[in-house]
mmCIF file of C-alpha atoms in Angstrom:
data_model
loop_
_atom_site.group_PDB
_atom_site.id
_atom_site.type_symbol
_atom_site.label_atom_id
_atom_site.label_comp_id
_atom_site.label_asym_id
_atom_site.label_seq_id
_atom_site.Cartn_x
_atom_site.Cartn_y
_atom_site.Cartn_z
ATOM 1 C CA ALA R 1 -10.886 -90.143 -18.552
ATOM 2 C CA ASP R 2 -7.337 -90.490 -19.789
ATOM 3 C CA GLY R 3 -5.779 -87.139 -20.672
ATOM 4 C CA GLY R 4 -8.410 -85.202 -18.760
ATOM 5 C CA CYS R 5 -7.949 -82.975 -15.707
ATOM 6 C CA ASP R 6 -8.812 -83.805 -12.158
ATOM 7 C CA PHE R 7 -11.034 -80.715 -11.782
ATOM 8 C CA GLU R 8 -14.454 -81.395 -10.427
ATOM 9 C CA TRP R 9 -17.027 -78.640 -10.211
ATOM 10 C CA SER R 10 -18.982 -78.299 -7.039
ATOM 11 C CA PRO R 11 -21.753 -75.785 -6.448
ATOM 12 C CA PRO R 12 -20.975 -72.858 -4.125
ATOM 13 C CA PRO R 13 -22.323 -73.023 -0.606
ATOM 14 C CA PRO R 14 -25.752 -71.518 -0.232
ATOM 15 C CA PRO R 15 -25.795 -67.921 1.028
ATOM 16 C CA ALA R 16 -26.614 -67.335 4.636
ATOM 17 C CA PRO R 17 -30.246 -66.560 5.215
ATOM 18 C CA PRO R 18 -30.943 -62.833 5.676
ATOM 19 C CA THR R 19 -31.169 -61.573 9.204
ATOM 20 C CA LEU R 20 -34.353 -59.865 10.134
ATOM 21 C CA VAL R 21 -33.633 -56.537 11.832
ATOM 22 C CA PRO R 22 -36.337 -55.349 14.207
ATOM 23 C CA PRO R 23 -37.955 -52.021 13.295
ATOM 24 C CA GLU R 24 -36.877 -50.611 16.653
ATOM 25 C CA ALA R 25 -33.220 -51.249 15.823
ATOM 26 C CA ILE R 26 -33.615 -49.578 12.451
ATOM 27 C CA GLU R 27 -35.223 -46.550 14.082
ATOM 28 C CA ARG R 28 -32.452 -46.313 16.671
ATOM 29 C CA GLN R 29 -29.784 -46.511 13.972
ATOM 30 C CA MET R 30 -31.536 -43.851 11.894
ATOM 31 C CA ALA R 31 -31.813 -41.611 14.946
ATOM 32 C CA ARG R 32 -28.100 -42.015 15.717
ATOM 33 C CA ASP R 33 -27.174 -41.325 12.105
ATOM 34 C CA THR R 34 -29.378 -38.244 11.971
ATOM 35 C CA ALA R 35 -27.969 -36.929 15.249
ATOM 36 C CA ALA R 36 -24.418 -37.572 14.033
ATOM 37 C CA LEU R 37 -25.112 -35.768 10.751
ATOM 38 C CA LEU R 38 -26.626 -32.725 12.480
ATOM 39 C CA THR R 39 -23.805 -32.605 15.038
ATOM 40 C CA ALA R 40 -21.130 -32.829 12.332
ATOM 41 C CA ALA R 41 -22.803 -30.068 10.324
ATOM 42 C CA ALA R 42 -22.874 -27.878 13.433
ATOM 43 C CA HIS R 43 -19.155 -28.360 14.162
ATOM 44 C CA GLY R 44 -17.874 -27.649 10.659
ATOM 45 C CA PRO R 45 -17.813 -28.802 7.054
ATOM 46 C CA LEU R 46 -18.051 -32.421 5.958
ATOM 47 C CA ASN R 47 -17.375 -34.231 2.703
ATOM 48 C CA ALA R 48 -17.861 -37.772 1.440
ATOM 49 C CA TRP R 49 -15.013 -39.241 3.521
ATOM 50 C CA SER R 50 -14.543 -37.073 6.608
ATOM 51 C CA PHE R 51 -16.357 -34.906 9.138
ATOM 52 C CA VAL R 52 -15.491 -32.535 11.993
ATOM 53 C CA ALA R 53 -16.027 -33.451 15.660
ATOM 54 C CA PRO R 54 -14.478 -32.657 19.085
ATOM 55 C CA SER R 55 -11.001 -34.026 19.773
ATOM 56 C CA ASP R 56 -8.463 -33.782 22.590
ATOM 57 C CA PHE R 57 -7.028 -30.730 20.746
ATOM 58 C CA GLY R 58 -10.267 -28.850 20.166
ATOM 59 C CA LEU R 59 -11.950 -29.861 16.936
ATOM 60 C CA GLY R 60 -10.502 -32.620 14.789
ATOM 61 C CA LEU R 61 -11.092 -34.484 11.557
ATOM 62 C CA TRP R 62 -12.687 -37.951 11.617
ATOM 63 C CA ALA R 63 -13.316 -40.698 9.058
ATOM 64 C CA ARG R 64 -16.884 -40.833 7.795
ATOM 65 C CA ALA R 65 -16.414 -44.280 6.222
ATOM 66 C CA PRO R 66 -13.681 -46.964 6.195
ATOM 67 C CA LEU R 67 -10.665 -45.536 4.390
ATOM 68 C CA ARG R 68 -8.083 -47.397 2.346
ATOM 69 C CA ARG R 69 -4.378 -46.756 2.263
ATOM 70 C CA GLY R 70 -3.586 -44.153 -0.397
ATOM 71 C CA GLN R 71 -7.175 -42.922 -0.571
ATOM 72 C CA ALA R 72 -7.647 -39.200 -1.211
ATOM 73 C CA LEU R 73 -9.805 -37.536 1.433
ATOM 74 C CA GLY R 74 -10.062 -33.963 0.149
ATOM 75 C CA LEU R 75 -8.193 -30.820 -0.836
ATOM 76 C CA TYR R 76 -6.308 -28.733 1.709
ATOM 77 C CA SER R 77 -7.661 -25.443 0.410
ATOM 78 C CA GLY R 78 -8.042 -21.876 1.573
ATOM 79 C CA PRO R 79 -6.807 -18.384 0.741
ATOM 80 C CA ARG R 80 -3.302 -18.412 -0.747
ATOM 81 C CA LEU R 81 -0.730 -15.785 0.194
ATOM 82 C CA PRO R 82 2.961 -15.095 -0.370
ATOM 83 C CA CYS R 83 5.011 -16.391 2.563
ATOM 84 C CA SER R 84 6.103 -12.844 3.369
ATOM 85 C CA LEU R 85 2.498 -11.909 4.253
ATOM 86 C CA GLN R 86 2.057 -14.713 6.790
ATOM 87 C CA ARG R 87 2.183 -13.390 10.358
ATOM 88 C CA ARG R 88 0.444 -16.115 12.369
ATOM 89 C CA GLY R 89 -1.812 -19.113 12.034
ATOM 90 C CA THR R 90 -2.016 -22.730 13.142
ATOM 91 C CA CYS R 91 -3.486 -23.825 9.808
ATOM 92 C CA ALA R 92 -1.162 -21.988 7.400
ATOM 93 C CA LEU R 93 0.889 -24.508 5.420
ATOM 94 C CA GLN R 94 3.493 -23.728 2.793
ATOM 95 C CA ILE R 95 3.083 -25.357 -0.617
ATOM 96 C CA PRO R 96 6.295 -27.360 -1.145
ATOM 97 C CA GLY R 97 8.648 -25.846 -3.701
ATOM 98 C CA THR R 98 6.907 -22.467 -3.697
ATOM 99 C CA HIS R 99 6.857 -19.226 -1.725
ATOM 100 C CA VAL R 100 3.095 -19.504 -1.188
ATOM 101 C CA VAL R 101 1.137 -20.606 1.882
ATOM 102 C CA VAL R 102 -2.409 -21.914 2.137
ATOM 103 C CA ASP R 103 -4.089 -20.070 5.003
ATOM 104 C CA GLY R 104 -6.568 -22.790 5.929
ATOM 105 C CA ALA R 105 -8.354 -20.759 8.626
ATOM 106 C CA SER R 106 -8.087 -17.286 6.977
ATOM 107 C CA GLU R 107 -5.978 -16.044 9.890
ATOM 108 C CA ASN R 108 -3.723 -13.818 7.762
ATOM 109 C CA CYS R 109 -6.287 -12.572 5.255
ATOM 110 C CA PRO R 110 -8.463 -9.425 5.266
ATOM 111 C CA PHE R 111 -11.492 -11.512 4.235
ATOM 112 C CA SER R 112 -12.579 -14.893 5.576
ATOM 113 C CA VAL R 113 -13.201 -17.943 3.405
ATOM 114 C CA PRO R 114 -15.142 -21.076 4.485
ATOM 115 C CA ARG R 115 -12.753 -23.704 5.844
ATOM 116 C CA CYS R 116 -12.209 -27.037 4.156
ATOM 117 C CA CYS R 117 -12.421 -30.377 5.977
ATOM 118 C CA ALA R 118 -8.686 -31.102 5.691
ATOM 119 C CA SER R 119 -7.780 -27.937 7.626
ATOM 120 C CA TYR R 120 -9.273 -29.504 10.793
ATOM 121 C CA ALA R 121 -6.807 -32.419 10.846
ATOM 122 C CA ASN R 122 -4.716 -32.260 14.043
ATOM 123 C CA HIS R 123 -0.972 -32.786 14.328
ATOM 124 C CA SER R 124 0.778 -36.028 15.233
ATOM 125 C CA ARG R 125 4.353 -37.277 15.052
ATOM 126 C CA SER R 126 2.885 -40.683 14.166
ATOM 127 C CA PRO R 127 0.146 -39.683 11.717
ATOM 128 C CA ASN R 128 -2.204 -41.890 9.748
ATOM 129 C CA ALA R 129 -2.518 -39.433 6.853
ATOM 130 C CA ARG R 130 -0.301 -37.109 4.832
ATOM 131 C CA LEU R 131 -0.477 -34.188 2.422
ATOM 132 C CA GLU R 132 0.490 -34.772 -1.204
ATOM 133 C CA LEU R 133 1.194 -32.164 -3.862
ATOM 134 C CA TRP R 134 -0.834 -32.990 -6.957
ATOM 135 C CA PRO R 135 0.149 -31.037 -10.062
ATOM 136 C CA VAL R 136 -2.404 -29.753 -12.525
ATOM 137 C CA LEU R 137 -0.918 -31.284 -15.655
ATOM 138 C CA ARG R 138 -2.540 -28.867 -18.067
ATOM 139 C CA PRO R 139 -3.725 -25.839 -16.093
ATOM 140 C CA ALA R 140 -6.189 -23.428 -17.612
ATOM 141 C CA PRO R 141 -5.099 -19.800 -18.034
ATOM 142 C CA CYS R 142 -5.212 -17.784 -14.811
ATOM 143 C CA GLU R 143 -5.585 -20.900 -12.624
ATOM 144 C CA VAL R 144 -3.308 -22.519 -10.015
ATOM 145 C CA ARG R 145 -0.923 -25.254 -11.066
ATOM 146 C CA GLN R 146 -0.939 -27.522 -8.010
ATOM 147 C CA HIS R 147 -3.219 -28.707 -5.225
ATOM 148 C CA MET R 148 -2.469 -30.024 -1.756
ATOM 149 C CA VAL R 149 -4.475 -33.210 -1.159
ATOM 150 C CA LEU R 150 -5.057 -35.032 2.126
ATOM 151 C CA VAL R 151 -4.357 -38.768 1.662
ATOM 152 C CA ALA R 152 -4.707 -41.682 4.081
ATOM 153 C CA SER R 153 -1.301 -43.280 4.653
ATOM 154 C CA GLU R 154 -2.810 -46.387 6.287
ATOM 155 C CA PRO R 155 -6.265 -47.989 6.602
ATOM 156 C CA ILE R 156 -8.538 -45.983 8.908
ATOM 157 C CA SER R 157 -11.747 -47.357 10.325
ATOM 158 C CA ALA R 158 -14.989 -45.381 10.245
ATOM 159 C CA GLY R 159 -15.184 -42.999 13.195
ATOM 160 C CA GLY R 160 -11.392 -42.884 13.659
ATOM 161 C CA GLU R 161 -9.500 -39.616 13.881
ATOM 162 C CA ILE R 162 -7.355 -38.431 10.964
ATOM 163 C CA ARG R 163 -4.052 -36.740 11.793
ATOM 164 C CA ILE R 164 -1.069 -35.429 9.822
ATOM 165 C CA ASP R 165 2.445 -34.279 10.629
ATOM 166 C CA TYR R 166 2.364 -30.499 10.253
ATOM 167 C CA GLU R 167 6.140 -30.299 9.992
ATOM 168 C CA GLY R 168 6.452 -32.940 7.320
ATOM 169 C CA GLY R 169 7.541 -31.161 4.153
ATOM 170 C CA SER R 170 6.715 -27.670 5.450
ATOM 171 C CA SER R 171 9.696 -25.338 5.357
ATOM 172 C CA ARG R 172 9.932 -21.609 5.573
ATOM 173 C CA ALA R 173 10.993 -19.863 2.426
ATOM 174 C CA GLY R 174 14.738 -19.392 2.489
ATOM 175 C CA SER R 175 15.290 -21.200 5.780
ATOM 176 C CA GLY R 176 15.892 -24.658 4.341
ATOM 177 C CA SER R 177 14.661 -26.421 7.485
ATOM 178 C CA THR R 178 11.315 -27.373 8.888
ATOM 179 C CA ALA R 179 10.036 -24.796 11.317
ATOM 180 C CA TYR R 180 6.313 -25.173 11.826
ATOM 181 C CA TRP R 181 6.737 -25.478 15.598
ATOM 182 C CA GLY R 182 9.178 -23.505 17.702
ATOM 183 C CA ALA R 183 10.414 -19.987 18.333
ATOM 184 C CA GLU R 184 10.246 -18.996 14.678
ATOM 185 C CA THR R 185 6.468 -19.297 14.604
ATOM 186 C CA GLY R 186 5.783 -18.840 18.320
ATOM 187 C CA MET R 187 3.805 -22.097 18.466
ATOM 188 C CA GLY R 188 4.756 -24.979 20.730
ATOM 189 C CA GLU R 189 4.276 -28.522 19.502
ATOM 190 C CA PRO R 190 1.280 -30.144 21.251
ATOM 191 C CA ARG R 191 1.968 -33.205 23.366
ATOM 192 C CA GLU R 192 0.355 -36.495 22.437
ATOM 193 C CA ASP R 193 0.378 -40.042 23.771
ATOM 194 C CA GLY R 194 -1.110 -42.101 20.955
ATOM 195 C CA ALA R 195 -4.391 -42.687 22.762
ATOM 196 C CA TRP R 196 -6.182 -40.776 20.011
ATOM 197 C CA ARG R 197 -5.931 -43.833 17.753
ATOM 198 C CA ALA R 198 -8.347 -45.784 19.935
ATOM 199 C CA VAL R 199 -10.985 -43.043 20.176
ATOM 200 C CA ARG R 200 -14.077 -43.388 17.986
ATOM 201 C CA ARG R 201 -16.878 -41.011 17.045
ATOM 202 C CA HIS R 202 -20.169 -42.157 15.571
ATOM 203 C CA PRO R 203 -19.908 -41.071 11.921
ATOM 204 C CA PRO R 204 -22.747 -39.573 9.921
ATOM 205 C CA PRO R 205 -23.955 -41.863 7.142
ATOM 206 C CA PRO R 206 -21.843 -41.594 3.972
ATOM 207 C CA PRO R 207 -23.405 -40.408 0.714
ATOM 208 C CA ALA R 208 -25.188 -43.007 -1.385
ATOM 209 C CA THR R 209 -22.762 -42.862 -4.337
ATOM 210 C CA CYS R 210 -19.172 -41.746 -4.122
ATOM 211 C CA GLU R 211 -16.148 -43.272 -5.840
ATOM 212 C CA ALA R 212 -12.970 -43.528 -3.797
ATOM 213 C CA VAL R 213 -9.790 -42.184 -5.412
ATOM 214 C CA VAL R 214 -6.815 -44.369 -4.481
ATOM 215 C CA ASP R 215 -3.219 -43.643 -5.503
ATOM 216 C CA GLY R 216 -4.337 -40.533 -7.385
ATOM 217 C CA LEU R 217 -0.858 -39.017 -7.611
ATOM 218 C CA ALA R 218 0.540 -42.206 -9.155
ATOM 219 C CA ARG R 219 -2.347 -42.238 -11.633
ATOM 220 C CA LEU R 220 -1.577 -38.676 -12.665
ATOM 221 C CA GLN R 221 2.090 -39.456 -13.131
ATOM 222 C CA SER R 222 1.284 -42.600 -15.125
ATOM 223 C CA ALA R 223 -1.131 -40.719 -17.394
ATOM 224 C CA ALA R 224 1.464 -38.018 -18.002
ATOM 225 C CA ARG R 225 4.110 -40.564 -19.002
ATOM 226 C CA ALA R 226 1.759 -42.581 -21.211
ATOM 227 C CA SER R 227 0.191 -39.770 -23.222
ATOM 228 C CA GLN R 228 2.770 -37.010 -22.951
ATOM 229 C CA GLY R 229 0.140 -34.419 -22.168
ATOM 230 C CA GLY R 230 -2.732 -35.601 -24.353
ATOM 231 C CA GLU R 231 -6.440 -35.982 -23.733
ATOM 232 C CA ASP R 232 -5.861 -38.790 -21.210
ATOM 233 C CA VAL R 233 -4.040 -36.330 -18.968
ATOM 234 C CA ASP R 234 -6.857 -33.810 -19.162
ATOM 235 C CA ALA R 235 -9.445 -36.466 -18.375
ATOM 236 C CA ALA R 236 -7.441 -37.855 -15.456
ATOM 237 C CA SER R 237 -6.835 -34.392 -14.003
ATOM 238 C CA ALA R 238 -10.494 -33.434 -14.266
ATOM 239 C CA VAL R 239 -11.791 -36.664 -12.740
ATOM 240 C CA LEU R 240 -9.351 -36.630 -9.848
ATOM 241 C CA ALA R 241 -9.881 -32.936 -9.097
ATOM 242 C CA CYS R 242 -13.664 -33.384 -8.970
ATOM 243 C CA SER R 243 -13.381 -36.535 -6.875
ATOM 244 C CA VAL R 244 -11.324 -34.979 -4.073
ATOM 245 C CA ALA R 245 -12.927 -31.512 -3.966
ATOM 246 C CA ASP R 246 -15.279 -30.500 -1.181
ATOM 247 C CA GLU R 247 -18.760 -29.283 -1.978
ATOM 248 C CA THR R 248 -18.566 -26.366 -4.399
ATOM 249 C CA ALA R 249 -19.501 -23.078 -2.791
ATOM 250 C CA ALA R 250 -21.968 -20.721 -4.453
ATOM 251 C CA PRO R 251 -20.137 -17.965 -6.385
ATOM 252 C CA LEU R 252 -19.448 -14.949 -4.201
ATOM 253 C CA PRO R 253 -21.535 -11.961 -5.397
ATOM 254 C CA TRP R 254 -19.501 -9.119 -6.872
ATOM 255 C CA GLY R 255 -21.444 -6.412 -5.031
ATOM 256 C CA GLY R 256 -21.664 -5.670 -1.326
ATOM 257 C CA GLU R 257 -19.334 -4.442 1.378
ATOM 258 C CA ARG R 258 -17.440 -7.755 1.484
ATOM 259 C CA GLY R 259 -18.298 -8.895 -2.028
ATOM 260 C CA GLY R 260 -16.010 -9.742 -4.904
ATOM 261 C CA ASP R 261 -15.437 -6.172 -6.106
ATOM 262 C CA ALA R 262 -14.426 -4.965 -2.640
ATOM 263 C CA ARG R 263 -12.023 -7.886 -2.289
ATOM 264 C CA LEU R 264 -10.460 -7.329 -5.698
ATOM 265 C CA ARG R 265 -9.924 -3.612 -5.045
ATOM 266 C CA LEU R 266 -8.041 -4.462 -1.840
ATOM 267 C CA LEU R 267 -6.258 -7.678 -2.831
ATOM 268 C CA VAL R 268 -4.988 -6.990 -6.348
ATOM 269 C CA PRO R 269 -2.910 -3.870 -5.509
ATOM 270 C CA SER R 270 -1.429 -5.491 -2.381
ATOM 271 C CA LEU R 271 -0.711 -8.880 -3.971
ATOM 272 C CA ALA R 272 0.718 -7.270 -7.112
ATOM 273 C CA LYS R 273 3.598 -5.951 -4.989
ATOM 274 C CA LYS R 274 4.535 -9.518 -4.012
ATOM 275 C CA LEU R 275 3.518 -11.611 -7.037
ATOM 276 C CA ALA R 276 5.466 -10.997 -10.208
ATOM 277 C CA GLY R 277 3.360 -10.941 -13.342
ATOM 278 C CA LEU R 278 -0.048 -10.478 -11.713
ATOM 279 C CA ARG R 279 -0.716 -7.357 -13.781
ATOM 280 C CA ALA R 280 1.936 -7.716 -16.454
ATOM 281 C CA ARG R 281 0.690 -11.007 -17.927
ATOM 282 C CA VAL R 282 -2.979 -11.360 -18.827
ATOM 283 C CA ALA R 283 -3.052 -15.154 -18.341
ATOM 284 C CA SER R 284 -0.840 -15.273 -15.251
ATOM 285 C CA CYS R 285 -1.467 -18.212 -12.913
ATOM 286 C CA GLN R 286 -1.207 -15.716 -10.047
ATOM 287 C CA TRP R 287 -4.865 -14.896 -10.657
ATOM 288 C CA GLY R 288 -5.589 -18.325 -9.204
ATOM 289 C CA ILE R 289 -4.130 -17.033 -5.930
ATOM 290 C CA VAL R 290 -6.486 -14.049 -6.078
ATOM 291 C CA ALA R 291 -9.420 -16.370 -6.794
ATOM 292 C CA SER R 292 -8.672 -18.405 -3.656
ATOM 293 C CA HIS R 293 -9.962 -15.392 -1.664
ATOM 294 C CA LEU R 294 -13.275 -15.339 -3.570
ATOM 295 C CA PRO R 295 -15.253 -18.556 -2.931
ATOM 296 C CA GLY R 296 -16.796 -20.050 -6.048
ATOM 297 C CA ARG R 297 -14.843 -17.797 -8.421
ATOM 298 C CA THR R 298 -12.116 -18.805 -10.871
ATOM 299 C CA GLY R 299 -8.931 -16.968 -11.706
ATOM 300 C CA ALA R 300 -10.236 -16.139 -15.178
ATOM 301 C CA GLU R 301 -13.407 -14.624 -13.713
ATOM 302 C CA CYS R 302 -11.362 -12.490 -11.311
ATOM 303 C CA ARG R 303 -9.092 -11.314 -14.135
ATOM 304 C CA GLU R 304 -12.054 -10.347 -16.331
ATOM 305 C CA ARG R 305 -13.823 -8.614 -13.460
ATOM 306 C CA TRP R 306 -10.689 -6.660 -12.557
ATOM 307 C CA ALA R 307 -10.390 -5.520 -16.183
ATOM 308 C CA GLU R 308 -14.003 -4.310 -16.033
ATOM 309 C CA LEU R 309 -13.410 -2.457 -12.761
ATOM 310 C CA HIS R 310 -10.253 -0.913 -14.204
ATOM 311 C CA ALA R 311 -12.136 0.227 -17.321
ATOM 312 C CA GLU R 312 -14.949 1.645 -15.187
ATOM 313 C CA ALA R 313 -12.440 3.516 -13.041
ATOM 314 C CA GLU R 314 -10.790 4.989 -16.138
ATOM 315 C CA ALA R 315 -14.185 6.011 -17.545
ATOM 316 C CA GLU R 316 -15.105 7.658 -14.244
ATOM 317 C CA MET R 317 -11.743 9.431 -14.203
ATOM 318 C CA GLU R 318 -12.268 10.714 -17.736
ATOM 319 C CA GLU R 319 -15.783 11.847 -16.843
ATOM 320 C CA MET R 320 -14.484 13.643 -13.761
ATOM 321 C CA GLU R 321 -11.764 15.312 -15.806
ATOM 322 C CA ALA R 322 -14.339 16.406 -18.395
ATOM 323 C CA GLU R 323 -16.561 17.833 -15.644
ATOM 324 C CA GLU R 324 -13.591 19.636 -14.102
ATOM 325 C CA MET R 325 -12.682 21.115 -17.506
ATOM 326 C CA GLU R 326 -16.270 22.289 -18.018
ATOM 327 C CA GLU R 327 -16.293 23.858 -14.579
ATOM 328 C CA ALA R 328 -12.950 25.561 -15.268
ATOM 329 C CA GLU R 329 -14.223 26.908 -18.593
ATOM 330 C CA ALA R 330 -17.390 28.179 -16.909
ATOM 331 C CA VAL R 331 -15.282 29.925 -14.284
ATOM 332 C CA GLU R 332 -13.129 31.508 -16.997
ATOM 333 C CA VAL R 333 -16.192 32.739 -18.917
ATOM 334 C CA GLU R 334 -17.689 34.160 -15.749
ATOM 335 C CA ALA R 335 -14.408 35.842 -14.866
ATOM 336 C CA PHE R 336 -14.193 37.302 -18.385
ATOM 337 C CA GLU R 337 -17.749 38.657 -18.138
ATOM 338 C CA VAL R 338 -16.980 40.141 -14.753
ATOM 339 C CA SER R 339 -13.826 41.751 -16.093
ATOM 340 C CA ASP R 340 -15.818 43.246 -19.017
ATOM 341 C CA GLU R 341 -18.380 44.692 -16.618
ATOM 342 C CA GLU R 342 -15.650 46.063 -14.376
ATOM 343 C CA GLY R 343 -13.888 47.513 -17.434
ATOM 344 C CA ALA R 344 -17.090 49.206 -18.595
ATOM 345 C CA GLN R 345 -17.617 50.590 -15.126
ATOM 346 C CA VAL R 346 -14.074 51.866 -15.049
ATOM 347 C CA GLU R 347 -14.459 53.530 -18.460
ATOM 348 C CA SER R 348 -17.745 55.153 -17.470
ATOM 349 C CA GLY R 349 -16.154 56.283 -14.240
ATOM 350 C CA ALA R 350 -13.201 57.747 -16.113
ATOM 351 C CA GLU R 351 -15.524 59.598 -18.497
ATOM 352 C CA ALA R 352 -17.476 60.983 -15.573
ATOM 353 C CA MET R 353 -14.247 62.111 -13.962
ATOM 354 C CA GLU R 354 -13.207 63.823 -17.195
ATOM 355 C CA VAL R 355 -16.550 65.629 -17.405
ATOM 356 C CA ASP R 356 -16.252 66.699 -13.766
ATOM 357 C CA ALA R 357 -12.742 67.905 -14.405
ATOM 358 C CA ALA R 358 -13.912 69.911 -17.434
ATOM 359 C CA VAL R 359 -16.724 71.428 -15.408
ATOM 360 C CA VAL R 360 -14.287 72.357 -12.671
ATOM 361 C CA VAL R 361 -11.933 73.959 -15.204
ATOM 362 C CA ALA R 362 -14.781 75.878 -16.801
ATOM 363 C CA GLU R 363 -15.988 77.072 -13.431
ATOM 364 C CA GLY R 364 -12.460 78.138 -12.565
ATOM 365 C CA GLU R 365 -12.160 80.066 -15.782
ATOM 366 C CA GLU R 366 -15.480 81.797 -15.149
ATOM 367 C CA GLU R 367 -14.349 82.738 -11.654
ATOM 368 C CA GLN R 368 -11.092 84.125 -13.063
ATOM 369 C CA GLU R 369 -13.041 86.216 -15.592
ATOM 370 C CA GLU R 370 -15.320 87.534 -12.864
ATOM 371 C CA ASP R 371 -12.305 88.400 -10.728
ATOM 372 C CA GLY R 372 -10.711 90.226 -13.679
ATOM 373 C CA VAL R 373 -13.844 92.316 -14.339
ATOM 374 C CA LEU R 374 -14.086 93.180 -10.658
ATOM 375 C CA GLU R 375 -10.464 94.259 -10.503
ATOM 376 C CA ALA R 376 -10.899 96.444 -13.600
ATOM 377 C CA ALA R 377 -13.960 98.148 -12.089
ATOM 378 C CA VAL R 378 -12.086 98.797 -8.859
ATOM 379 C CA GLU R 379 -9.198 100.293 -10.788
ATOM 380 C CA VAL R 380 -11.505 102.619 -12.780
ATOM 381 C CA GLU R 381 -13.295 103.660 -9.639
ATOM 382 C CA ALA R 382 -9.982 104.486 -7.953
ATOM 383 C CA ARG R 383 -8.752 106.487 -10.970
ATOM 384 C CA TYR R 384 -11.728 108.763 -11.102
ATOM 385 C CA ALA R 385 -12.387 109.082 -7.438
ATOM 386 C CA TRP R 386 -10.779 112.578 -7.183
ATOM 387 C CA LEU R 387 -13.252 114.157 -9.538
#
């Protein structure tokens, strides 16, 4: 018709008929998936997007499902320490812009913490993934203010290895230059030839439901600019943090030889010497560093527990002081009673000595009288002896 368009609708092509898969093929695939899942669990942790399997450099990190460019794969987590306390470690990475390292393999810590998936990623000068620093836009009191997140920098097929550049963005505090490999750390850079990109491992089946987070850092920055720190920022931060976190560990019990209380008693005094404000400020974010050594515990929980331990220690000290004062008073009373008994004994002894002395004097006087009478008799006898 005049004035009409030339568009003509045509029905879509019919879908391809479903392919019948033999039961034997399904069983074989299920067996391979089960074996891959058990093997991955035996080698190390696994999350929704990655798993641990052997590589040409020991264990490595592999894609569990096809990964998109910019997709977050998980947090690079572990115990956090001041840079000055790092002595060794192939998995200790400095958080950019801070004087804190994440000790991914607990190589510099007095207590071990379960490793995260991202800490198994091997090094490459031509990596297919990177670490991004995601800020916590509105951190809770006593919690950390940034996270290191492993992100795919290019599409990665399922079963492909995931590698990062360990020197990219990692600088020693005060040095101003990258120094992950070399004489400063005593670790030589491993040699590679690029063949790792062609190697594939059979991945365990991915979880049934899991939403991929793509361009998470840009989403955080956009939410911050749009709402200027409102509810949208809190929602975005919470969703992204939950989406990239590994499986949450059960809270570490407070009791026991290597429990939370033992760790706090050792860590807080030592970290307080290096971290300004750990004890001075109640809501210091440094408590998030302490909490990184206690799996499943938050910085606020560690701060509250430390306050309880401190109060208990003060109560025990006061009780000990009270007991010591009671013991001292008992000793004084006993000493006073002893001194009274000794004084009474001394007085009775002195009285006895006085009586003895009086007896001796009396006896001496009697002897003198007897001697006088005898002398008088002798004198009389001598005077009248001539008669």
